[in-house]
Amino acid sequence: MTRGRRIAPVLALGLATVMVACTSETGPPTLTWYINPDDGGQAAIAQTCTEEADGAYVIETALLPREASDQREQLARRLAASDSSIDIMSLDPPYIPEMAEPGFLAEVPEELQDTDGIVQGAIDSATWNDELVTVPFWANTQLLWYRESVAEEVGLDMSQPVTWDDLIEAAAENDLYLGVQGILAEALTVWINALVASGGGEILVNPEAPSDELELDLDSEAGRRAAEIVSRIGSEGLGGPGLPTADENASMNVFQGDRGSFMVNWPFVYPAMAAAESEVMDDLAWTTYPRVDPDTEAAPPVGGINLGVGAFSNHIDLAWEAVACIVRPEHQAEYFVTNGNPPSAIEAYDDPSVQEEFPMADAIRDSLEQAEPRPQTPFYNEISIGLQDTWHPVSSVDPETTPASSQQFITEVLRGERLL
Amino acid sequence: MSAPTTTEARAHGRRRKRGSDRARSEARLGWWLAGPAFGLMLLVTLYPILQATYDSLFSLRLTAPDEREFVGIENYAVILTDWAFWRSMLVTLFITVVTVAIELVLGFALAMIMHRAITRLRGIIRTAILVPYGIITVVSAFAFFYAFDINTGYINSWFNWVPGIDESFNWFAQQWPSLFVIILSEVWKTTPFISLLLLAGLAQVPGELEEAAKVDGAKGWQVLRKVTLPNMKAAIMVAVLFRALEAFRIFDNVFIMTGGANNTEVLSLLAYNTSIGRLEIGMGSAISVLLFLSVLVISFIAIKGFRVDLSGTRGEN
């Protein structure tokens, strides 16, 4: 009995705590914004917009995993279970159709549908079935980074468009390493897609079809050209010994090494190398992504983050209000300066602080205008992993057979006849 | 579920022949003590197993719940006719056999050291040997990964005198070197577990038997082979079985070090990639069910085939 008496106050205290917790809900509604990890920029914008809302809502951030694929897994699992705690989401573009198709995303309201003044690459990546299903926030693209001294030494005129063949020849003849991403991960898909798209092809012919009717077009002239490029870099060791495990950070290290020369990479490398006081900073220059065919414009990769609102949120209207605040050009400009993530709003590039902090801002904006997104389909994950499985390591790619066998493998996986 | 009840019943039968009330009340007490845990186990293991078995009969994708379709055993047919599954099975079996073999030898040596160490050092030695087992697998996997990684690792520069290893050797670019690092990490991490089980077995070997053998003129090696090992056979088999089941379900090391690249994908990773990565709940459940059946088969072979007596470790024999 003494025990019972001892437990009773504890229980009462517990109940009281629960009741206090419940009553505290009567303040302004809290919007939870699921963010990808960054340098605190999204949390800062959440703070600013909360203050601006003046009691209409409070934005709290919740951190998602580091890898985009892990972010997708968590959000998809929660949304499949109708999680009402998801108000705003920072979404990686390739996975947007997968979330939009089953109705996991709330409809974008009329006032946010206006895409004037947004870079084309970001609009494409926010669209599914000809409808804007998310709102572009920041937009990423890859540039060709190079060391001026090296370019001069190998005799490449960087003021003219450069092709992959130029880079390969230069690296092969001068014993240099190219910074490319050959790891078994999303980065490899980004590379393959950019090569196929730059060669005038497309990985997926009918991205909006159901899984068993999706048609790939890898077994094509563009697919074989892409295979030729990656296989030459792989088999001749032009990506360095670390190529089969090289992600974006690893290629940045190769680029800064003794045999570093040219690198395709996202703009994060600029603040990263500057912060590390890298020796190459004085020698660093950049230009648009390399071409596959000398007479056709390159199709650089596009990434970034778009904002979506969860369909099961209890505060959908307020969430869209908050999104409108978050994506304002001045917030994007500040986010670029503080976190190194480029804006999707063209206007933000003219901000003086942006121009000062990122001398390559105009190159990024132009690159974003000509960028091509990765295949937009709810089955993107299958296509991406299927590509990685069949094209990794790139040294084993055979331009004659890999595109065809890769296409057959992915098609069978999509039909449910093969494991991935 | 049926295995423990039949052993229980047999034990009952043997005791009932002696007709003791005490045995019956002991058995009842046993149920009182173990019953709640047993019930809880059923709740948390049986339910997911049944759910997974049910889901495995459907074509079901988490992001397309409305398109759920009954497909019978089609998922199993796809899996069992796919080389990817058998390749994962072979890789898993290879890792299991190699790690258990190495760990058995190493673990026995460590158990001997712990058993024989002078009393003053015993505590320190046992703690030192057990430290790796106390480390979380993910942490040890990262430690080994960073040690061998071409960008951050120091192994290449420490061992550059070994033929084939130099600064530019990428351990995680090919199948065999990747498997080598994965197995090394497994062995480092779990040898203490096997040596602990073997130590329990060693402690059960009556000292007088060994002494008698020595008096009869047996050499150290002969004592080990003819007296010690036969007397701890039960402990060895239990250690091998437990460790084999654990090794067969390897996940963390492969997930962190290679993510399944270069043909290092193991069965658990295949199940994870299908259910969690692709969100194909139907197909993923089918792989999980097959993984579960494989574990059952291993246990069955060990218990029936090699006559592992699980009660051996309880000191009942």
Tab-separated table of N, CA, C and O in Angstrom, chain A residues 70 72-73 76-78 80 98-99 101-102 104 177 184 241-247 250 253-254 378-382 385 392-393 409 413-420, chain B residues 61-65 67 74 78-79 81-85 149-151 167-170 172-173 255 258-262 265 270 272-274 276-280 283 287:
chain	number	residue	atom	x	y	z
A	70	ASP	N	17.951	9.699	-48.274
A	70	ASP	CA	17.449	9.411	-46.929
A	70	ASP	C	16.331	10.381	-46.540
A	70	ASP	O	15.393	10.017	-45.825
A	72	ARG	N	14.218	11.639	-48.634
A	72	ARG	CA	13.051	11.142	-49.356
A	72	ARG	C	12.417	9.971	-48.601
A	72	ARG	O	11.195	9.923	-48.437
A	73	GLU	N	13.269	9.040	-48.136
A	73	GLU	CA	12.733	7.871	-47.425
A	73	GLU	C	11.916	8.301	-46.220
A	73	GLU	O	10.812	7.823	-45.989
A	76	ALA	N	8.667	10.204	-47.336
A	76	ALA	CA	7.702	9.308	-47.983
A	76	ALA	C	7.031	8.414	-46.942
A	76	ALA	O	5.821	8.203	-46.974
A	77	ARG	N	7.818	7.897	-46.002
A	77	ARG	CA	7.239	7.012	-44.979
A	77	ARG	C	6.246	7.767	-44.107
A	77	ARG	O	5.159	7.285	-43.813
A	78	ARG	N	6.625	8.996	-43.727
A	78	ARG	CA	5.723	9.779	-42.875
A	78	ARG	C	4.455	10.158	-43.622
A	78	ARG	O	3.353	10.051	-43.088
A	80	ALA	N	3.121	8.699	-46.199
A	80	ALA	CA	2.294	7.515	-46.472
A	80	ALA	C	1.424	7.201	-45.264
A	80	ALA	O	0.358	6.614	-45.384
A	98	GLU	N	7.335	11.737	-57.200
A	98	GLU	CA	6.945	10.605	-56.368
A	98	GLU	C	6.037	11.035	-55.215
A	98	GLU	O	5.158	10.298	-54.787
A	99	MET	N	6.264	12.248	-54.716
A	99	MET	CA	5.433	12.772	-53.622
A	99	MET	C	4.135	13.363	-54.178
A	99	MET	O	3.092	13.337	-53.521
A	101	GLU	N	2.470	12.536	-57.086
A	101	GLU	CA	1.566	11.574	-57.729
A	101	GLU	C	0.529	10.992	-56.758
A	101	GLU	O	-0.663	11.001	-57.050
A	102	PRO	N	0.925	10.486	-55.576
A	102	PRO	CA	-0.090	9.926	-54.673
A	102	PRO	C	-0.849	10.990	-53.869
A	102	PRO	O	-1.608	10.640	-52.967
A	104	PHE	N	0.483	13.486	-51.907
A	104	PHE	CA	1.115	13.805	-50.622
A	104	PHE	C	1.363	15.307	-50.474
A	104	PHE	O	1.674	15.779	-49.387
A	177	TYR	N	44.549	14.888	-63.496
A	177	TYR	CA	43.301	14.255	-63.059
A	177	TYR	C	42.135	15.203	-63.273
A	177	TYR	O	42.227	16.398	-62.974
A	184	LEU	N	29.244	5.237	-56.383
A	184	LEU	CA	27.942	4.575	-56.547
A	184	LEU	C	26.920	5.347	-55.721
A	184	LEU	O	26.599	4.979	-54.601
A	241	PRO	N	42.879	7.545	-58.793
A	241	PRO	CA	42.588	6.215	-58.241
A	241	PRO	C	41.327	6.196	-57.381
A	241	PRO	O	40.743	5.146	-57.148
A	242	GLY	N	40.907	7.356	-56.881
A	242	GLY	CA	39.743	7.398	-55.996
A	242	GLY	C	38.419	7.485	-56.740
A	242	GLY	O	37.368	7.574	-56.121
A	243	LEU	N	38.453	7.450	-58.086
A	243	LEU	CA	37.235	7.687	-58.867
A	243	LEU	C	36.049	6.794	-58.481
A	243	LEU	O	34.934	7.295	-58.333
A	244	PRO	N	36.258	5.469	-58.292
A	244	PRO	CA	35.082	4.635	-57.991
A	244	PRO	C	34.383	5.000	-56.681
A	244	PRO	O	33.260	4.572	-56.439
A	245	THR	N	35.055	5.767	-55.808
A	245	THR	CA	34.421	6.166	-54.555
A	245	THR	C	34.350	7.690	-54.434
A	245	THR	O	34.112	8.219	-53.356
A	246	ALA	N	34.570	8.388	-55.569
A	246	ALA	CA	34.660	9.849	-55.495
A	246	ALA	C	33.286	10.511	-55.485
A	246	ALA	O	32.521	10.389	-56.441
A	247	ASP	N	32.950	11.205	-54.400
A	247	ASP	CA	31.762	12.047	-54.370
A	247	ASP	C	32.205	13.487	-54.603
A	247	ASP	O	33.351	13.744	-54.968
A	250	ALA	N	35.253	14.500	-52.537
A	250	ALA	CA	36.473	13.827	-52.967
A	250	ALA	C	37.005	14.460	-54.244
A	250	ALA	O	38.217	14.659	-54.391
A	253	ASN	N	38.877	17.490	-53.484
A	253	ASN	CA	40.233	17.209	-52.998
A	253	ASN	C	41.183	16.884	-54.141
A	253	ASN	O	42.335	17.322	-54.148
A	254	VAL	N	40.684	16.111	-55.125
A	254	VAL	CA	41.509	15.784	-56.292
A	254	VAL	C	41.892	17.077	-57.012
A	254	VAL	O	43.041	17.280	-57.406
A	378	PRO	N	7.606	9.423	-60.957
A	378	PRO	CA	7.485	8.875	-59.598
A	378	PRO	C	8.432	7.696	-59.381
A	378	PRO	O	8.643	7.272	-58.252
A	379	PHE	N	8.997	7.142	-60.471
A	379	PHE	CA	9.884	5.987	-60.329
A	379	PHE	C	11.335	6.391	-60.504
A	379	PHE	O	12.173	5.598	-60.936
A	380	TYR	N	11.619	7.665	-60.173
A	380	TYR	CA	12.973	8.170	-60.353
A	380	TYR	C	13.993	7.319	-59.610
A	380	TYR	O	15.082	7.038	-60.114
A	381	ASN	N	13.643	6.896	-58.386
A	381	ASN	CA	14.586	6.141	-57.571
A	381	ASN	C	15.060	4.875	-58.297
A	381	ASN	O	16.246	4.560	-58.299
A	382	GLU	N	14.133	4.146	-58.927
A	382	GLU	CA	14.491	2.927	-59.653
A	382	GLU	C	15.450	3.248	-60.801
A	382	GLU	O	16.409	2.536	-61.046
A	385	ILE	N	18.976	4.383	-59.295
A	385	ILE	CA	19.755	3.259	-58.745
A	385	ILE	C	20.115	2.272	-59.857
A	385	ILE	O	21.219	1.726	-59.880
A	392	HIS	N	28.445	1.613	-62.814
A	392	HIS	CA	29.512	1.702	-61.801
A	392	HIS	C	30.273	0.398	-61.732
A	392	HIS	O	29.648	-0.659	-61.738
A	393	PRO	N	31.594	0.385	-61.632
A	393	PRO	CA	32.496	1.528	-61.769
A	393	PRO	C	32.610	1.949	-63.229
A	393	PRO	O	32.514	1.092	-64.100
A	409	PHE	N	17.943	-3.631	-68.225
A	409	PHE	CA	17.869	-3.920	-66.784
A	409	PHE	C	16.841	-3.019	-66.095
A	409	PHE	O	15.956	-3.485	-65.371
A	413	VAL	N	13.325	-3.938	-64.198
A	413	VAL	CA	13.060	-3.571	-62.795
A	413	VAL	C	11.728	-2.826	-62.696
A	413	VAL	O	10.898	-3.112	-61.830
A	414	LEU	N	11.498	-1.901	-63.630
A	414	LEU	CA	10.259	-1.119	-63.601
A	414	LEU	C	9.039	-1.994	-63.831
A	414	LEU	O	7.954	-1.731	-63.313
A	415	ARG	N	9.201	-3.072	-64.589
A	415	ARG	CA	8.089	-3.997	-64.834
A	415	ARG	C	7.906	-4.967	-63.663
A	415	ARG	O	7.034	-5.820	-63.703
A	416	GLY	N	8.799	-4.875	-62.667
A	416	GLY	CA	8.698	-5.781	-61.518
A	416	GLY	C	9.218	-7.177	-61.809
A	416	GLY	O	8.892	-8.133	-61.113
A	417	GLU	N	10.068	-7.297	-62.846
A	417	GLU	CA	10.572	-8.632	-63.191
A	417	GLU	C	11.972	-8.880	-62.665
A	417	GLU	O	12.503	-9.989	-62.776
A	418	ARG	N	12.611	-7.825	-62.137
A	418	ARG	CA	13.973	-7.976	-61.640
A	418	ARG	C	14.095	-7.287	-60.298
A	418	ARG	O	13.328	-6.392	-59.970
A	419	LEU	N	15.094	-7.717	-59.521
A	419	LEU	CA	15.416	-7.026	-58.278
A	419	LEU	C	16.412	-5.925	-58.580
A	419	LEU	O	17.126	-5.999	-59.568
A	420	LEU	N	16.466	-4.957	-57.688
A	420	LEU	CA	17.416	-3.873	-57.901
A	420	LEU	C	18.518	-3.987	-56.880
A	420	LEU	O	18.246	-4.049	-55.698
B	61	ARG	N	3.394	-0.802	-53.212
B	61	ARG	CA	4.390	0.254	-53.132
B	61	ARG	C	3.865	1.307	-52.167
B	61	ARG	O	2.713	1.723	-52.258
B	62	LEU	N	4.737	1.747	-51.257
B	62	LEU	CA	4.295	2.652	-50.198
B	62	LEU	C	3.715	3.947	-50.759
B	62	LEU	O	2.789	4.517	-50.198
B	63	THR	N	4.261	4.415	-51.902
B	63	THR	CA	3.783	5.677	-52.453
B	63	THR	C	2.614	5.475	-53.415
B	63	THR	O	2.156	6.428	-54.020
B	64	ALA	N	2.159	4.246	-53.578
B	64	ALA	CA	0.980	4.002	-54.415
B	64	ALA	C	0.080	2.994	-53.716
B	64	ALA	O	-0.173	1.914	-54.226
B	65	PRO	N	-0.429	3.363	-52.524
B	65	PRO	CA	-1.178	2.396	-51.721
B	65	PRO	C	-2.466	1.920	-52.399
B	65	PRO	O	-2.936	0.815	-52.134
B	67	GLU	N	-2.821	1.127	-55.463
B	67	GLU	CA	-2.597	0.171	-56.542
B	67	GLU	C	-2.181	-1.192	-56.009
B	67	GLU	O	-1.608	-2.007	-56.722
B	74	GLU	N	4.216	-14.576	-56.734
B	74	GLU	CA	4.996	-14.025	-57.840
B	74	GLU	C	6.267	-13.319	-57.376
B	74	GLU	O	7.323	-13.440	-58.003
B	78	VAL	N	10.029	-14.047	-58.684
B	78	VAL	CA	10.972	-13.060	-59.231
B	78	VAL	C	12.296	-13.111	-58.469
B	78	VAL	O	13.377	-13.168	-59.059
B	79	ILE	N	12.201	-13.152	-57.140
B	79	ILE	CA	13.415	-13.122	-56.321
B	79	ILE	C	14.265	-14.369	-56.560
B	79	ILE	O	15.470	-14.287	-56.799
B	81	THR	N	14.448	-16.336	-58.992
B	81	THR	CA	15.027	-16.548	-60.317
B	81	THR	C	15.988	-15.418	-60.682
B	81	THR	O	16.450	-15.341	-61.801
B	82	ASP	N	16.262	-14.544	-59.713
B	82	ASP	CA	17.124	-13.401	-60.017
B	82	ASP	C	18.532	-13.633	-59.470
B	82	ASP	O	18.706	-13.959	-58.295
B	83	TRP	N	19.500	-13.445	-60.335
B	83	TRP	CA	20.891	-13.638	-59.921
B	83	TRP	C	21.260	-12.705	-58.768
B	83	TRP	O	22.058	-13.051	-57.906
B	84	ALA	N	20.672	-11.498	-58.738
B	84	ALA	CA	21.006	-10.534	-57.685
B	84	ALA	C	20.772	-11.138	-56.306
B	84	ALA	O	21.556	-10.918	-55.373
B	85	PHE	N	19.681	-11.907	-56.157
B	85	PHE	CA	19.383	-12.539	-54.871
B	85	PHE	C	20.428	-13.594	-54.546
B	85	PHE	O	20.980	-13.636	-53.438
B	149	ASP	N	39.861	4.221	-46.067
B	149	ASP	CA	39.433	5.073	-47.174
B	149	ASP	C	40.629	5.753	-47.836
B	149	ASP	O	41.584	6.145	-47.179
B	150	ILE	N	40.550	5.881	-49.156
B	150	ILE	CA	41.703	6.410	-49.902
B	150	ILE	C	41.971	7.875	-49.569
B	150	ILE	O	43.106	8.347	-49.665
B	151	ASN	N	40.962	8.606	-49.162
B	151	ASN	CA	41.159	10.029	-48.871
B	151	ASN	C	41.597	10.293	-47.438
B	151	ASN	O	42.443	11.138	-47.189
B	167	GLU	N	49.941	4.174	-51.814
B	167	GLU	CA	49.095	5.330	-51.493
B	167	GLU	C	47.825	5.389	-52.340
B	167	GLU	O	46.807	5.903	-51.900
B	168	SER	N	47.907	4.862	-53.561
B	168	SER	CA	46.757	5.026	-54.451
B	168	SER	C	45.914	3.758	-54.522
B	168	SER	O	45.147	3.565	-55.457
B	169	PHE	N	46.055	2.861	-53.525
B	169	PHE	CA	45.243	1.645	-53.536
B	169	PHE	C	43.870	1.941	-52.926
B	169	PHE	O	43.772	2.344	-51.781
B	170	ASN	N	42.830	1.744	-53.734
B	170	ASN	CA	41.468	2.034	-53.262
B	170	ASN	C	40.796	0.739	-52.793
B	170	ASN	O	40.364	-0.081	-53.594
B	172	PHE	N	37.992	0.179	-51.465
B	172	PHE	CA	36.552	0.017	-51.684
B	172	PHE	C	36.166	0.130	-53.161
B	172	PHE	O	35.050	0.469	-53.495
B	173	ALA	N	37.153	-0.128	-54.051
B	173	ALA	CA	36.851	-0.037	-55.470
B	173	ALA	C	36.643	-1.415	-56.082
B	173	ALA	O	36.205	-1.532	-57.214
B	255	PHE	N	26.671	-1.654	-45.148
B	255	PHE	CA	25.894	-0.440	-45.398
B	255	PHE	C	26.800	0.790	-45.360
B	255	PHE	O	26.732	1.661	-46.226
B	258	THR	N	30.524	0.112	-48.093
B	258	THR	CA	30.394	0.078	-49.556
B	258	THR	C	28.983	0.395	-50.027
B	258	THR	O	28.786	0.682	-51.204
B	259	GLY	N	27.998	0.300	-49.143
B	259	GLY	CA	26.609	0.491	-49.578
B	259	GLY	C	26.199	-0.560	-50.597
B	259	GLY	O	25.257	-0.361	-51.345
B	260	GLY	N	26.937	-1.679	-50.638
B	260	GLY	CA	26.585	-2.754	-51.572
B	260	GLY	C	27.304	-2.644	-52.908
B	260	GLY	O	27.054	-3.442	-53.811
B	261	ALA	N	28.207	-1.655	-53.053
B	261	ALA	CA	28.922	-1.489	-54.317
B	261	ALA	C	29.876	-2.660	-54.549
B	261	ALA	O	30.237	-3.385	-53.622
B	262	ASN	N	30.289	-2.850	-55.799
B	262	ASN	CA	31.253	-3.884	-56.187
B	262	ASN	C	30.842	-5.280	-55.719
B	262	ASN	O	31.649	-6.027	-55.181
B	265	GLU	N	26.830	-6.655	-51.865
B	265	GLU	CA	25.509	-6.541	-51.261
B	265	GLU	C	25.151	-7.836	-50.532
B	265	GLU	O	25.238	-8.915	-51.104
B	270	LEU	N	19.923	-6.056	-49.228
B	270	LEU	CA	18.998	-6.195	-50.348
B	270	LEU	C	17.562	-5.978	-49.861
B	270	LEU	O	16.773	-5.275	-50.495
B	272	TYR	N	16.670	-4.312	-47.180
B	272	TYR	CA	16.557	-2.899	-46.791
B	272	TYR	C	16.363	-2.026	-48.027
B	272	TYR	O	15.471	-1.172	-48.066
B	273	ASN	N	17.212	-2.237	-49.044
B	273	ASN	CA	17.130	-1.406	-50.242
B	273	ASN	C	15.777	-1.535	-50.922
B	273	ASN	O	15.250	-0.567	-51.465
B	274	THR	N	15.214	-2.740	-50.891
B	274	THR	CA	13.938	-2.950	-51.566
B	274	THR	C	12.777	-2.341	-50.762
B	274	THR	O	11.958	-1.620	-51.308
B	276	ILE	N	12.908	-0.237	-47.875
B	276	ILE	CA	13.067	1.129	-47.390
B	276	ILE	C	13.501	2.065	-48.508
B	276	ILE	O	13.006	3.185	-48.617
B	277	GLY	N	14.437	1.621	-49.351
B	277	GLY	CA	14.941	2.485	-50.407
B	277	GLY	C	13.940	2.629	-51.540
B	277	GLY	O	13.597	3.722	-51.945
B	278	ARG	N	13.457	1.478	-52.051
B	278	ARG	CA	12.545	1.551	-53.186
B	278	ARG	C	11.100	1.679	-52.728
B	278	ARG	O	10.210	1.877	-53.551
B	279	LEU	N	10.844	1.485	-51.450
B	279	LEU	CA	9.496	1.546	-50.872
B	279	LEU	C	8.584	0.474	-51.456
B	279	LEU	O	7.368	0.598	-51.448
B	280	GLU	N	9.200	-0.591	-52.021
B	280	GLU	CA	8.436	-1.726	-52.544
B	280	GLU	C	8.191	-2.685	-51.386
B	280	GLU	O	8.941	-3.642	-51.158
B	283	MET	N	7.670	-6.699	-52.370
B	283	MET	CA	8.886	-7.398	-52.755
B	283	MET	C	9.870	-7.454	-51.582
B	283	MET	O	10.499	-8.484	-51.333
B	287	ILE	N	11.631	-10.719	-49.553
B	287	ILE	CA	13.057	-10.957	-49.296
B	287	ILE	C	13.282	-11.186	-47.795
B	287	ILE	O	14.025	-12.085	-47.390
